[in-house]
Short mmCIF file of C-alpha atoms in Angstrom, two decimals:
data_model
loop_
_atom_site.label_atom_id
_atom_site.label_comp_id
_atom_site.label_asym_id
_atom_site.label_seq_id
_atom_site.Cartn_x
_atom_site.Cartn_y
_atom_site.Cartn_z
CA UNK A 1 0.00 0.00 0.00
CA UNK A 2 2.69 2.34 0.70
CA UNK A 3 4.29 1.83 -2.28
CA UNK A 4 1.40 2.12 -4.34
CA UNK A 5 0.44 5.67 -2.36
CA UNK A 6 3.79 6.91 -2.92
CA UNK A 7 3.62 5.95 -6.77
CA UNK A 8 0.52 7.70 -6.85
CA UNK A 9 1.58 10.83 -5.26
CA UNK A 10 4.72 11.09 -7.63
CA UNK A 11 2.29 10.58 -10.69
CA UNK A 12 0.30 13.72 -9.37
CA UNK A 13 2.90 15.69 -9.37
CA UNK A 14 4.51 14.91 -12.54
CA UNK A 15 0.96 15.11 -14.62
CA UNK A 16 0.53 18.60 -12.51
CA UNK A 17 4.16 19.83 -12.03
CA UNK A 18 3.54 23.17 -14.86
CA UNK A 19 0.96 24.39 -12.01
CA UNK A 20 4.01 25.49 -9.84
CA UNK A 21 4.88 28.07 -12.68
CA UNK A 22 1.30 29.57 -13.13
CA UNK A 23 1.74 32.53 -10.84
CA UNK A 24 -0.89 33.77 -9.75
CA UNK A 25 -4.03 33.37 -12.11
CA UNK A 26 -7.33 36.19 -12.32
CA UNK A 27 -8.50 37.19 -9.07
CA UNK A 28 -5.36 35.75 -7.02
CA UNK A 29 -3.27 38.39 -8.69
CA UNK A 30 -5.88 40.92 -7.37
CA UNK A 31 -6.11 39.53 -3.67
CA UNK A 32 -2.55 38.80 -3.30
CA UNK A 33 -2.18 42.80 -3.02
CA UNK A 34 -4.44 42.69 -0.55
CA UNK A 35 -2.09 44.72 2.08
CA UNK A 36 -1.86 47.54 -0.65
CA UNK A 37 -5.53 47.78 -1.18
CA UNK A 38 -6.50 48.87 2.16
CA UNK A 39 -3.63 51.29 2.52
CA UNK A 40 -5.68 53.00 -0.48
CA UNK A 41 -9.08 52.59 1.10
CA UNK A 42 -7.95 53.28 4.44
CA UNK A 43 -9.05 49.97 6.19
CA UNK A 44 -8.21 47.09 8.27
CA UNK A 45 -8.17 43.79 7.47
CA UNK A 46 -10.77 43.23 9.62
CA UNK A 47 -13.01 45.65 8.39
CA UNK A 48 -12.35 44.24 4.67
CA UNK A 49 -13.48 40.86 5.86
CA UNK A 50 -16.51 41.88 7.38
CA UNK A 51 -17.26 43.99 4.37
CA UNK A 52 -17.05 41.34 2.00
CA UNK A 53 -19.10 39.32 4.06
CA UNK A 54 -21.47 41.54 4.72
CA UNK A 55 -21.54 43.22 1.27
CA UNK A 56 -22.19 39.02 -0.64
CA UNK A 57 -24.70 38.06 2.11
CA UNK A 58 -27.36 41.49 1.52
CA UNK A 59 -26.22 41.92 -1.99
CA UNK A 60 -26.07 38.98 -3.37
CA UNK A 61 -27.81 36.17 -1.24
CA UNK A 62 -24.72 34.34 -0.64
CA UNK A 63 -23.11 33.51 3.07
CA UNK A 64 -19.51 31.94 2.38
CA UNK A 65 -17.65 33.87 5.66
CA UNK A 66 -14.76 30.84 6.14
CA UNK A 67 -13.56 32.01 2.48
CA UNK A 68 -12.80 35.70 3.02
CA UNK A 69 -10.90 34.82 6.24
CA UNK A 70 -8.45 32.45 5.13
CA UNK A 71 -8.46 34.41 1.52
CA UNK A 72 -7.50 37.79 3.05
CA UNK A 73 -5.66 36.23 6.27
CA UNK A 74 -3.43 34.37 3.80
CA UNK A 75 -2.54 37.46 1.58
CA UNK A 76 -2.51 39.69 4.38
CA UNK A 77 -0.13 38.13 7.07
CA UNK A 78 2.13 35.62 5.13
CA UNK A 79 2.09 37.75 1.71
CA UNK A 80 2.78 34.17 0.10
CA UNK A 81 4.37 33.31 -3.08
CA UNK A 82 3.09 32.43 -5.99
CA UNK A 83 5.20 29.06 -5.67
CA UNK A 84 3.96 28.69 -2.19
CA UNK A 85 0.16 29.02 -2.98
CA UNK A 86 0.83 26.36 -5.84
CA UNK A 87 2.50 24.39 -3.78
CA UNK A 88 -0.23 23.83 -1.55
CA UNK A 89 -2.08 23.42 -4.45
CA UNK A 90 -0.54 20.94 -5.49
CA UNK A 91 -0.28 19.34 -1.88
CA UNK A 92 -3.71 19.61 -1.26
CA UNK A 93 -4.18 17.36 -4.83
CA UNK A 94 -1.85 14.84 -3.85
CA UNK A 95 -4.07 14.42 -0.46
CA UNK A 96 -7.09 14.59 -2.51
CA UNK A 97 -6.00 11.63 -4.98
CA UNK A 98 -5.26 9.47 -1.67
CA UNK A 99 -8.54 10.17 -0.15
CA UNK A 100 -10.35 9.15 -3.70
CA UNK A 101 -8.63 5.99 -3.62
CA UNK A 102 -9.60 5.29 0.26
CA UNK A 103 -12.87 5.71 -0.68
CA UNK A 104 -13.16 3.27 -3.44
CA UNK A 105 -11.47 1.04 -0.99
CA UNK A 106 -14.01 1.39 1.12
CA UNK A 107 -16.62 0.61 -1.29
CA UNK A 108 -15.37 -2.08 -2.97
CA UNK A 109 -13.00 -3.65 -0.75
CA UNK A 110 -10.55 -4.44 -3.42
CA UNK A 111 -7.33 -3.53 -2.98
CA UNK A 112 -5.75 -2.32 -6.26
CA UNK A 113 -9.21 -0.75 -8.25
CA UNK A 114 -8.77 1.89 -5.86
CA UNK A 115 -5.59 2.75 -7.22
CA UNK A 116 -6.29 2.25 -10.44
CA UNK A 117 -9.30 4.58 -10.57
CA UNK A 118 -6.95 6.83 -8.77
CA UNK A 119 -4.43 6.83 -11.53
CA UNK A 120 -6.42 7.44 -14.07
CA UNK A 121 -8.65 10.50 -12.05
CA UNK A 122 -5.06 12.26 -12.48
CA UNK A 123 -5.21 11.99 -16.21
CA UNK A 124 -8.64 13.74 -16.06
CA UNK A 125 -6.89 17.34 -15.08
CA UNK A 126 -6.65 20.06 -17.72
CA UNK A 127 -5.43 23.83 -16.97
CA UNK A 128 -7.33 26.15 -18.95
CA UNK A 129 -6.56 30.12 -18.94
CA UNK A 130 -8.93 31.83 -17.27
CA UNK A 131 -10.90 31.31 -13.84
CA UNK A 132 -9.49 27.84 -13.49
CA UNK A 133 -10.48 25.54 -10.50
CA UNK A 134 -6.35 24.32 -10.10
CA UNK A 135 -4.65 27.29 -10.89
CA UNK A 136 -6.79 29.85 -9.63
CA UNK A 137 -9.23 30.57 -6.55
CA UNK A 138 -6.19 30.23 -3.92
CA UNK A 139 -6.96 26.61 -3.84
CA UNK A 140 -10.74 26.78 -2.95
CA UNK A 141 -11.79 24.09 -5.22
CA UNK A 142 -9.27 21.34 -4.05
CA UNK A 143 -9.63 22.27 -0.55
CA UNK A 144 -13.53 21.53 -1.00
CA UNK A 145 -12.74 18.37 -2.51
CA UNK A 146 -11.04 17.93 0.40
CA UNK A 147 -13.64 18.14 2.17
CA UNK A 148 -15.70 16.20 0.24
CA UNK A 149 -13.72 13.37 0.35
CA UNK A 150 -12.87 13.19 3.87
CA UNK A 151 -16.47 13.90 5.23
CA UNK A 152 -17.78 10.77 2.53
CA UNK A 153 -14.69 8.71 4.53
CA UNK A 154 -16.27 9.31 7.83
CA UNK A 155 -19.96 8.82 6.80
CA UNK A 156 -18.88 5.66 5.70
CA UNK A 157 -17.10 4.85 9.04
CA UNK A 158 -20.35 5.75 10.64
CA UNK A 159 -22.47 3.77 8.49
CA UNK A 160 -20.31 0.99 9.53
CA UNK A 161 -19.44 1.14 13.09
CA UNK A 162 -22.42 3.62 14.35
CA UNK A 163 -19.49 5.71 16.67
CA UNK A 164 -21.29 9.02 17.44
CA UNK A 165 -18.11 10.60 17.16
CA UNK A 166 -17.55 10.07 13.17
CA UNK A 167 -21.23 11.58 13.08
CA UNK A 168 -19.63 14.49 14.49
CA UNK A 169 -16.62 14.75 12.30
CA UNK A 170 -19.10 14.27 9.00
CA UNK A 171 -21.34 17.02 10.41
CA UNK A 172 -18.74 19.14 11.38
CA UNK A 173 -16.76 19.36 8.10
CA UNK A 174 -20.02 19.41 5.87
CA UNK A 175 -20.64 22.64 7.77
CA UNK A 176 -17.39 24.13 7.10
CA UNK A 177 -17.87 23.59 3.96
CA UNK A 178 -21.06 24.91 3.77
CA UNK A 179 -19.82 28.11 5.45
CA UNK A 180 -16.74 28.03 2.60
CA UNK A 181 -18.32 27.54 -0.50
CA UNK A 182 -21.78 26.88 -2.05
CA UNK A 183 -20.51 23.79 -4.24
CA UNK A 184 -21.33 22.25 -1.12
CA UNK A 185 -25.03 21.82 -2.06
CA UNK A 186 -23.79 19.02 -4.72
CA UNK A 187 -21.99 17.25 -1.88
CA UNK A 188 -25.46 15.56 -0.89
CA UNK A 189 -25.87 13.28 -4.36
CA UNK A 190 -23.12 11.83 -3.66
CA UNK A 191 -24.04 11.36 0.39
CA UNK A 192 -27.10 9.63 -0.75
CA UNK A 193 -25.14 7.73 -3.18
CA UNK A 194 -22.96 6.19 -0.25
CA UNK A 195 -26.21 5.27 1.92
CA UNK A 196 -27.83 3.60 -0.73
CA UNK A 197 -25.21 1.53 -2.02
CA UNK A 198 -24.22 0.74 1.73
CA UNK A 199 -24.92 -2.43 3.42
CA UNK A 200 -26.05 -0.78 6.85
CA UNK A 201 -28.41 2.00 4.88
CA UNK A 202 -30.41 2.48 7.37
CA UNK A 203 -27.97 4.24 9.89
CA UNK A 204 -27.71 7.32 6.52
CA UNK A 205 -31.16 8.22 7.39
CA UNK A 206 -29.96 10.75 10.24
CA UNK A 207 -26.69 11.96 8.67
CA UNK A 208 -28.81 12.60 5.59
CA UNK A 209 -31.58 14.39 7.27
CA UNK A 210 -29.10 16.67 9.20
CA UNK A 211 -27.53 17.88 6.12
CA UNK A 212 -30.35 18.68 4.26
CA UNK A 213 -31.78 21.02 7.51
CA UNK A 214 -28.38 22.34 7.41
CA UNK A 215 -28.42 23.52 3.50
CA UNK A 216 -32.04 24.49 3.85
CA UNK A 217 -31.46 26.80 6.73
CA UNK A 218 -28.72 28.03 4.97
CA UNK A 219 -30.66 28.66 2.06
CA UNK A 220 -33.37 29.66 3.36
CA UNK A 221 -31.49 32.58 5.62
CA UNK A 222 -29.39 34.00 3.09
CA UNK A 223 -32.44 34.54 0.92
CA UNK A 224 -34.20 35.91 3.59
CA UNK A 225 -31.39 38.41 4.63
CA UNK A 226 -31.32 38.97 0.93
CA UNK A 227 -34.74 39.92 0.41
CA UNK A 228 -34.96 41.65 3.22
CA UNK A 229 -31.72 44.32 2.06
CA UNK A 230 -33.03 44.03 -1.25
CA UNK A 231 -32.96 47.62 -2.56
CA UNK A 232 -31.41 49.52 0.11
CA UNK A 233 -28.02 50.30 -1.70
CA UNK A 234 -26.04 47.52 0.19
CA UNK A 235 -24.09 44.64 -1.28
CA UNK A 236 -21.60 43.61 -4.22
CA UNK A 237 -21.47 44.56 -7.91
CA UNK A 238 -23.26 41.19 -7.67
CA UNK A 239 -26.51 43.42 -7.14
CA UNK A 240 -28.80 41.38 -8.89
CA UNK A 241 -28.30 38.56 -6.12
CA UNK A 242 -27.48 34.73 -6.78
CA UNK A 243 -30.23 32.60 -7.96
CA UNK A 244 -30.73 28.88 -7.89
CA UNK A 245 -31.11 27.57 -11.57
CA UNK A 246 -33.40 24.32 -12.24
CA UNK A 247 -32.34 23.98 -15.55
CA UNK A 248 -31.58 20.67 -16.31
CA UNK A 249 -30.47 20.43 -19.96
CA UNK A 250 -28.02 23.53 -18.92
CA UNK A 251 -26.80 21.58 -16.33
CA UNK A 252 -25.95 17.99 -18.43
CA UNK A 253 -24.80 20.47 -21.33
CA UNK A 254 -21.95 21.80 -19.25
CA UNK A 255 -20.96 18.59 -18.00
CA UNK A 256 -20.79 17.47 -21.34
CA UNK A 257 -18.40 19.80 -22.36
CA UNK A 258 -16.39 19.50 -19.30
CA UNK A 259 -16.02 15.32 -19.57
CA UNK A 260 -15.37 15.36 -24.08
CA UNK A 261 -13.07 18.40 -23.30
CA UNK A 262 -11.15 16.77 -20.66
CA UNK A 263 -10.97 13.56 -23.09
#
């Protein structure tokens, strides 16, 4: 297993080692001067962070706080590299790749699919050169995967051993997520996924109930505190406010293009 995981890692990085030259990639190279911005605006970092929070949440429906703070507190106190934040990029991959394969370990309980999924997953990147989930967003959308992967791992530990305490850890990290990023809302297909190809199914009902209250009351509240701001000058040059989109055949079109691009 070691081995394998090692082999793995390496072939991450090779397939991904141009990402350490990207630099920093759309809004990163905006954010990144984050220390000179409020010198010109007169601000603290504090005050920037609870701007932007406040400013997405009434202007635009959207309540993502845990992004602005480690956004800005990265830029601001560790002014980072451009090889740094790649690096963790790339890190962050690495442990994501691992985690996929765990997973399928899980499922399956074979031990060399996993890796073999895993290999080919890496083969599945692509770089494109503009707004970029690798190379840009300071790392957002591997860190999410991060979390996706790690809170499936536990929901599956609970599913098999029924240990309050890996109910906790799946709760806890679904909520940080939810708090990061809105992507989040997908992670319960594949939650229901995992419970109903499970053996012990019947332990998913409560995980699965807790996370839908969770992304309804999140819903629900930031359209509320939307709504109710709705007009009154505040917010983003996001005025118009986020809205959720039921279109299907928009939906499968775009991941059409994503899967026979990435071919």
């Amino acid at each position: 297993k070691t081995l394998l995981s090692s082999l793995l890692v390496l072939w991450a990085i090779w397939v991904l080692f141009p990402l350490l030259n990207s630099g920093f990639v759309g809004d990163d190279a905006y954010n990144s001067q984050i220390r000179g911005a409020l010198i010109s605006t007169d601000e603290t970092i504090l005050q920037r962070i609870y701007s932007e929070i406040l400013g997405w949440v009434t202007g635009a429906g959207r309540i993502f706080p845990i992004m602005w703070i480690y956004l800005y507190g990265l830029y601001y106190y560790l002014s980072p590299s451009p090889l740094l934040v790649k690096s963790i990029t790339l890190l962050m991959i690495c442990i994501d790749v691992l985690l996929f394969s765990k997973i399928i370990r899980s499922l399956t309980k074979n031990e060399n699919l996993p890796y073999l999924c895993a290999f080919f997953v890496v083969l599945f990147f692509q770089f494109r050169a503009w707004h970029d989930p690798i190379m840009s967003f300071t790392f957002l959308m591997p860190m999410m995967c991060l979390f996706l992967f790690s809170s499936i791992l536990f929901l599956i530990k609970y599913l098999e051993e029924k240990k309050k305490y890996y109910l906790i850890c799946f709760i806890a990290i679904y909520f940080v997520a939810l708090m990061t990023y809105e992507i989040t809302y997908a992670f319960l297909f594949p939650y229901i996924s995992i419970v109903l190809l499970h053996a012990n199914r019947k332990g998913g009902i409560k995980p699965l109930l807790i996370v839908i209250l969770l992304t309804a009351t999140h819903v629900l509240l930031a359209r509320y505190i939307h709504l109710d701001h709705l007009g009154a000058g505040e917010g983003t040059t996001y005025a118009g406010g986020s809205q959720l989109s039921l279109d299907v055949m928009a939906g499968i079109h775009a991941l059409y293009i994503q899967v026979t691009s990435a071919l």
